[in-house]
Every structure is written in structure tokens, then in C-alpha cells.
GROMACS .gro file of N, CA, C and O in nm:
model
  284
    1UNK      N    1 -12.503 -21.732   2.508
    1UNK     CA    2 -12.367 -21.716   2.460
    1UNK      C    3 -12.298 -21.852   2.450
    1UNK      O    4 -12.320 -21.938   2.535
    2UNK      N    5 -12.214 -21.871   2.345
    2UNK     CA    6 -12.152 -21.989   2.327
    2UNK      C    7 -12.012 -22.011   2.353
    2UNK      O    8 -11.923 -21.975   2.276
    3UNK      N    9 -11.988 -22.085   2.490
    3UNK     CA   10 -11.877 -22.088   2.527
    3UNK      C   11 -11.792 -22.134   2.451
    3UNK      O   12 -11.692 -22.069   2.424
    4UNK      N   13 -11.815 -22.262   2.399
    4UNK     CA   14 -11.752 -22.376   2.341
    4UNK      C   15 -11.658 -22.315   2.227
    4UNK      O   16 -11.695 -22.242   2.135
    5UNK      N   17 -11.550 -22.354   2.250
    5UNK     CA   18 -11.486 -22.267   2.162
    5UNK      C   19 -11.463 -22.386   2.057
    5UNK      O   20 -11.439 -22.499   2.097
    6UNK      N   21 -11.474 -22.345   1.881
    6UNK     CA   22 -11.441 -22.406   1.771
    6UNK      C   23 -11.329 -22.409   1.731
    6UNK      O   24 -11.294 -22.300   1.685
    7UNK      N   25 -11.232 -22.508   1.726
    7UNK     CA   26 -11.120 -22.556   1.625
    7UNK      C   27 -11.140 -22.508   1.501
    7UNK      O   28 -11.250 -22.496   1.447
    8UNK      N   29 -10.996 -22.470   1.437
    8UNK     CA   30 -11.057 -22.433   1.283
    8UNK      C   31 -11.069 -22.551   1.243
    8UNK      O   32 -11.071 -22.647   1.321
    9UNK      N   33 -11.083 -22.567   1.060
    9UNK     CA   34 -11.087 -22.700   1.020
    9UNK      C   35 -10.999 -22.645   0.896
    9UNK      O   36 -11.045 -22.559   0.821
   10UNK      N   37 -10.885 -22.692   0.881
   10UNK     CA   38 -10.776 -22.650   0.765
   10UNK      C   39 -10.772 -22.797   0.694
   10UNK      O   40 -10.835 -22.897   0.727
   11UNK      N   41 -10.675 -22.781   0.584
   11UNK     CA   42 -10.628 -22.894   0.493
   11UNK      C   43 -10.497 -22.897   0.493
   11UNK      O   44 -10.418 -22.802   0.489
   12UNK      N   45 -10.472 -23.036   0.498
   12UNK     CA   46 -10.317 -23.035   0.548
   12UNK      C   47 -10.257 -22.983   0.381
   12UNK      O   48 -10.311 -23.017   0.275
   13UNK      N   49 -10.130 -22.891   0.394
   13UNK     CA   50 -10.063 -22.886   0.286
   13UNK      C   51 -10.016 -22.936   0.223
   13UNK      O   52  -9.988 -22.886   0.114
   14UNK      N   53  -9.979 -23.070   0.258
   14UNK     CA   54  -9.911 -23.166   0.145
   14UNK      C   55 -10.006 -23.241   0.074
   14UNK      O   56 -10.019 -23.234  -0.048
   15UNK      N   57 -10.082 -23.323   0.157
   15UNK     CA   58 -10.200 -23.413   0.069
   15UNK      C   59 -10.360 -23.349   0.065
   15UNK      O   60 -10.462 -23.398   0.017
   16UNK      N   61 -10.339 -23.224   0.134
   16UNK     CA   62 -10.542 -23.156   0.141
   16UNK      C   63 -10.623 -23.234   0.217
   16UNK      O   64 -10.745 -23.238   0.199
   17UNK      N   65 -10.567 -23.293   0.294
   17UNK     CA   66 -10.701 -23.381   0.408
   17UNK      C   67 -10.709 -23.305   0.517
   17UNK      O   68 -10.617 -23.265   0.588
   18UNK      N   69 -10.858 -23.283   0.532
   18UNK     CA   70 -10.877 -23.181   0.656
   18UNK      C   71 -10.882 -23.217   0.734
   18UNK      O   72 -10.937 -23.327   0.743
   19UNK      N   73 -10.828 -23.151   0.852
   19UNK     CA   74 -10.825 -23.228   0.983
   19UNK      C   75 -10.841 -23.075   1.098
   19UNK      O   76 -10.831 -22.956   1.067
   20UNK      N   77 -10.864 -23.125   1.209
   20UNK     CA   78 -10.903 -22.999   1.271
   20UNK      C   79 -10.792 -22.928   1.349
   20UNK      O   80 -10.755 -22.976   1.457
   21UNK      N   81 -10.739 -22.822   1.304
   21UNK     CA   82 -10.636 -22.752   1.391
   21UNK      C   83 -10.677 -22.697   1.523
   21UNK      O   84 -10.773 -22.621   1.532
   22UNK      N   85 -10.595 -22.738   1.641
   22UNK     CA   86 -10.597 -22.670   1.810
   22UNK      C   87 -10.480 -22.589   1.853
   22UNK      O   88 -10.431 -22.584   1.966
   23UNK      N   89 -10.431 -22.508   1.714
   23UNK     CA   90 -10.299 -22.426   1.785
   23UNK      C   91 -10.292 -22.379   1.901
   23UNK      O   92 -10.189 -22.372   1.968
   24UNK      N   93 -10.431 -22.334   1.942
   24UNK     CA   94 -10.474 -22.276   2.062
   24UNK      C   95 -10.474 -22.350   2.182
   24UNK      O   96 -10.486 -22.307   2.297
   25UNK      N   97 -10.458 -22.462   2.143
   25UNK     CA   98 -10.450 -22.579   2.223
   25UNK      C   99 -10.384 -22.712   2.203
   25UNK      O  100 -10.427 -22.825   2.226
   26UNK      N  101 -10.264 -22.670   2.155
   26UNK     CA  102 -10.137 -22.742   2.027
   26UNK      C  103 -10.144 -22.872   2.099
   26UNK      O  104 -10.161 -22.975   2.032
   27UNK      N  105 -10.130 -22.878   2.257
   27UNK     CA  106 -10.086 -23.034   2.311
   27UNK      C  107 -10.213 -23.110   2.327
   27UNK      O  108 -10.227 -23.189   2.421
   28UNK      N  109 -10.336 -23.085   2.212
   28UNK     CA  110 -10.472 -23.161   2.186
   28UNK      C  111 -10.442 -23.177   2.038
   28UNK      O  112 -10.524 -23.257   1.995
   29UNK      N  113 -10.390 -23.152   1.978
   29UNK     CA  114 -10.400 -23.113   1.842
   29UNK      C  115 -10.353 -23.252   1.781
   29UNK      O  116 -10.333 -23.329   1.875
   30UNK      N  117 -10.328 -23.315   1.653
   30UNK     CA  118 -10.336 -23.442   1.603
   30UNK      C  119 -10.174 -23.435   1.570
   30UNK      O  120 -10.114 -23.540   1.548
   31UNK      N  121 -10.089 -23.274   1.568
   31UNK     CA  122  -9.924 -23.281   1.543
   31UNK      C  123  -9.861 -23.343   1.647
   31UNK      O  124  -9.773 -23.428   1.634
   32UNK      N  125  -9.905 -23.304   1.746
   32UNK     CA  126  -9.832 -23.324   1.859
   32UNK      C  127  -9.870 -23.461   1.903
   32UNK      O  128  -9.877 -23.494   2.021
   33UNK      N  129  -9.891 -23.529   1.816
   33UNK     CA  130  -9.846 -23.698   1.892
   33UNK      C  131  -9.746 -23.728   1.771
   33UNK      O  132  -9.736 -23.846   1.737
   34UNK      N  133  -9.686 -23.652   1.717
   34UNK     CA  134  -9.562 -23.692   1.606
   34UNK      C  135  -9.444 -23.615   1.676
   34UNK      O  136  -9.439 -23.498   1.637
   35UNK      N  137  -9.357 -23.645   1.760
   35UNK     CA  138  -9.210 -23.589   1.817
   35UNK      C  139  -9.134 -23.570   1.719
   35UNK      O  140  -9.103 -23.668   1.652
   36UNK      N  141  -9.079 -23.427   1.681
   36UNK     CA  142  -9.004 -23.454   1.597
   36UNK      C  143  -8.866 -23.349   1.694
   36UNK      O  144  -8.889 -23.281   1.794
   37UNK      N  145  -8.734 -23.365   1.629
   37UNK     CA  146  -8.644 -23.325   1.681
   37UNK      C  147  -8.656 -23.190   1.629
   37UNK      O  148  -8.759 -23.160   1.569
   38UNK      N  149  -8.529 -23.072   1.649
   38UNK     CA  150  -8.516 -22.944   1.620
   38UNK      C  151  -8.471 -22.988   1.407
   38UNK      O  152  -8.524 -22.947   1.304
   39UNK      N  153  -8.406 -23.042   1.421
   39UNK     CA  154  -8.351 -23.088   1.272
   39UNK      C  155  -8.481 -23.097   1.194
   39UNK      O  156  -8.520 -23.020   1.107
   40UNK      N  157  -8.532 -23.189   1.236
   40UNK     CA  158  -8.670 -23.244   1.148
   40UNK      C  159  -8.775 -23.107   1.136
   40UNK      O  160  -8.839 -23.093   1.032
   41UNK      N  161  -8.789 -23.014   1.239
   41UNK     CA  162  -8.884 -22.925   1.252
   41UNK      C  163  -8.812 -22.861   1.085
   41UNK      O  164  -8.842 -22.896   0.971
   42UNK      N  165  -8.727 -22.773   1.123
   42UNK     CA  166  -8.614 -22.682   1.040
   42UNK      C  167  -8.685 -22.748   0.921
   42UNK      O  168  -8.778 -22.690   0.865
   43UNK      N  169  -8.634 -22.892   0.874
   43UNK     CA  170  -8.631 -22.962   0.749
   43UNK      C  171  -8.787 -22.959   0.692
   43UNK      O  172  -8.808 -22.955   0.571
   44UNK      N  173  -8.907 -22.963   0.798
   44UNK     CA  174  -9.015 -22.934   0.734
   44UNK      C  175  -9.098 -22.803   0.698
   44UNK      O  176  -9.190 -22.775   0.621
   45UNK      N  177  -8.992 -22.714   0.825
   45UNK     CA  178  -9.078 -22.580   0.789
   45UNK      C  179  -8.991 -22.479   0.631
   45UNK      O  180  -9.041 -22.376   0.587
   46UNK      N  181  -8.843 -22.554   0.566
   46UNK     CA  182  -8.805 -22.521   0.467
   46UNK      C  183  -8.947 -22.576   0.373
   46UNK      O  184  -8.997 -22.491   0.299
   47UNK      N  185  -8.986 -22.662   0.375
   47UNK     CA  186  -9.077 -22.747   0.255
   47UNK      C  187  -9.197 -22.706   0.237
   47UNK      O  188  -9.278 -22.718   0.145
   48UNK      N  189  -9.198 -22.637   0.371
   48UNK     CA  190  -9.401 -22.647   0.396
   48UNK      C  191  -9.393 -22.510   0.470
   48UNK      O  192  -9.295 -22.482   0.540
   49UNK      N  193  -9.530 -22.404   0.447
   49UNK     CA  194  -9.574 -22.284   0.523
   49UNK      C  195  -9.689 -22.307   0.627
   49UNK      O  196  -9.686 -22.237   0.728
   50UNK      N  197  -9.772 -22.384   0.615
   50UNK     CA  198  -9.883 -22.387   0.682
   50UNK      C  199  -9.857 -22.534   0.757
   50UNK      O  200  -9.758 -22.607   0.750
   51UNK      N  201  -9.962 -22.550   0.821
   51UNK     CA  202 -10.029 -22.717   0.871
   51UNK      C  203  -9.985 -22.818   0.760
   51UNK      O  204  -9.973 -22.808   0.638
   52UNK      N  205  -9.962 -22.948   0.879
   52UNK     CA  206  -9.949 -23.058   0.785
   52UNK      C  207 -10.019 -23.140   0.895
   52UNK      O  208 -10.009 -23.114   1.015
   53UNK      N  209 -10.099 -23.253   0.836
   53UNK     CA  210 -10.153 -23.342   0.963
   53UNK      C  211 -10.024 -23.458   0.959
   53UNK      O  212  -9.938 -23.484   0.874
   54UNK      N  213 -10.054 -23.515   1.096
   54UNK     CA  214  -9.987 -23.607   1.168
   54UNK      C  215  -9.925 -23.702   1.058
   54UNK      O  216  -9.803 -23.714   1.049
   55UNK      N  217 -10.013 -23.772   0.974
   55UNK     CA  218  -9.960 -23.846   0.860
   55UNK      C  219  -9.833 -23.821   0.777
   55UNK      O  220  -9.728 -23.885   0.776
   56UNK      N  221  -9.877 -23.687   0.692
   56UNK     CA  222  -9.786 -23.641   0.674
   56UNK      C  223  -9.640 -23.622   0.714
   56UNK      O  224  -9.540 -23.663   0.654
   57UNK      N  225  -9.647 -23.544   0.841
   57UNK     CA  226  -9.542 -23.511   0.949
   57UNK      C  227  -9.443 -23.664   0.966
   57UNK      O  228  -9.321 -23.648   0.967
   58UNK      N  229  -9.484 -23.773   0.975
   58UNK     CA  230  -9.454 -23.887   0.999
   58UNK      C  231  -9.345 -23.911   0.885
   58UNK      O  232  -9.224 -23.912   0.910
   59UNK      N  233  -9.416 -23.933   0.717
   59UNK     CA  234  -9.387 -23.930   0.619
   59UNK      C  235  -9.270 -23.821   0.590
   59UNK      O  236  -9.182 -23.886   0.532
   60UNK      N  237  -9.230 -23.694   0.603
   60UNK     CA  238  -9.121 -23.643   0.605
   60UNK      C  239  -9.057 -23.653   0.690
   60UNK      O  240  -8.938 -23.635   0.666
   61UNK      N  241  -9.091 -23.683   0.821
   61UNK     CA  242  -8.993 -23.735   0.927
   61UNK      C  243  -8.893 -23.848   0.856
   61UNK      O  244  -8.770 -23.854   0.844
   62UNK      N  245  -9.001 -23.932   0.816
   62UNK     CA  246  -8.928 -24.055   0.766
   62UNK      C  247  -8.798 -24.023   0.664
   62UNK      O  248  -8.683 -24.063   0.678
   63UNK      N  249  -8.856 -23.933   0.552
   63UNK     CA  250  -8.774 -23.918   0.419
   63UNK      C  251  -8.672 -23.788   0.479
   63UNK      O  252  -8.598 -23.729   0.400
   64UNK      N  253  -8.676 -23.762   0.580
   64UNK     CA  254  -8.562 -23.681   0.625
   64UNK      C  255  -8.437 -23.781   0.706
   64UNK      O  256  -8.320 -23.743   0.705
   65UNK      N  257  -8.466 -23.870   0.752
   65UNK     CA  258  -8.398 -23.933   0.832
   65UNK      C  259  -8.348 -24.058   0.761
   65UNK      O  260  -8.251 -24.125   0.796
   66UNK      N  261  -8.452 -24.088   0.621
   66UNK     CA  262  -8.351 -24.125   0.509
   66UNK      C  263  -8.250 -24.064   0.488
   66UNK      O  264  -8.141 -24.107   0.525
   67UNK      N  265  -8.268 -23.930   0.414
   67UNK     CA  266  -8.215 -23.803   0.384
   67UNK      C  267  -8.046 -23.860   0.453
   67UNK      O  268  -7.944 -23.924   0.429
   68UNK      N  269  -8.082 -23.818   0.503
   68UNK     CA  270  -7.955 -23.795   0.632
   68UNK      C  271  -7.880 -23.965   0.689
   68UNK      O  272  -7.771 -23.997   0.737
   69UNK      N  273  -7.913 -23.984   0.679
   69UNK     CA  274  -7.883 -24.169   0.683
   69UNK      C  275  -7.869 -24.223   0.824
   69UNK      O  276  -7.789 -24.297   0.881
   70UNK      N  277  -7.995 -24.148   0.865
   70UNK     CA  278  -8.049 -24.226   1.042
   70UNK      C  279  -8.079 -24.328   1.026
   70UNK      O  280  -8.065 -24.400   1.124
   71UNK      N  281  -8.119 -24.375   0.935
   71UNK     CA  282  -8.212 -24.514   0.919
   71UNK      C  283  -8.194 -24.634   0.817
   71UNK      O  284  -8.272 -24.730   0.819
   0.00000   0.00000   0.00000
């Protein structure tokens, strides 16, 4: 029997680069080294339905906080 449990392997929604999802294990996962505030979450889950990898996440972080004139 095979313990080892498998990550899926999805494509991020904005650019299609696959990367391996750990929802199951979110604080391993490649999102969760991108902090984003409650604002920023809101602002990406209007844009996007599924996964986005870390890159991404970064990249609308950024153009949100343009957006809004944090930066």
C-alpha cells in the first residue's frame, strides 16, 4: 500500500505553468510564501477562480497596490 500521499499537479490560471498544489497541506504549498492582506486576497479571487502560482500572486499583488496607490 502506498502511503505517500501525491500533490496534484495543476496550471496556474493566469500564465499555465504547472506547479504542484498542497491544499491539503497549504502551509507547504509554493502560495503561501506570498502574504497577502484580506484586500489583496478579495482583489484576486474577483479576477481569478482557481490556483495561481506564487509568481503570479506576487504580480497582482503588485498591480493591486499600484491600483490603489500603496506604492
Amino acid at each position: 500500500m502506498n502511503t505517500h500521499v501525491k500533490h496534484e499537479i495543476i496550471r496556474c490560471e493566469r500564465c499555465q505553468t504547472p506547479f504542484e498544489c498542497k491544499a491539503n497541506s497549504f502551509t507547504k504549498c509554493q502560495c503561501s510564501t506570498v502574504q497577502l492582506t484580506i484586500s489583496e486576497v478579495q482583489y484576486v479571487s474577483e479576477l481569478y477562480d482557481g490556483c495561481l502560482c506564487a509568481n503570479c500572486l506576487l504580480i497582482i499583488q503588485q498591480e493591486y497596490r499600484e491600483s490603489m496607490g500603496l506604492v
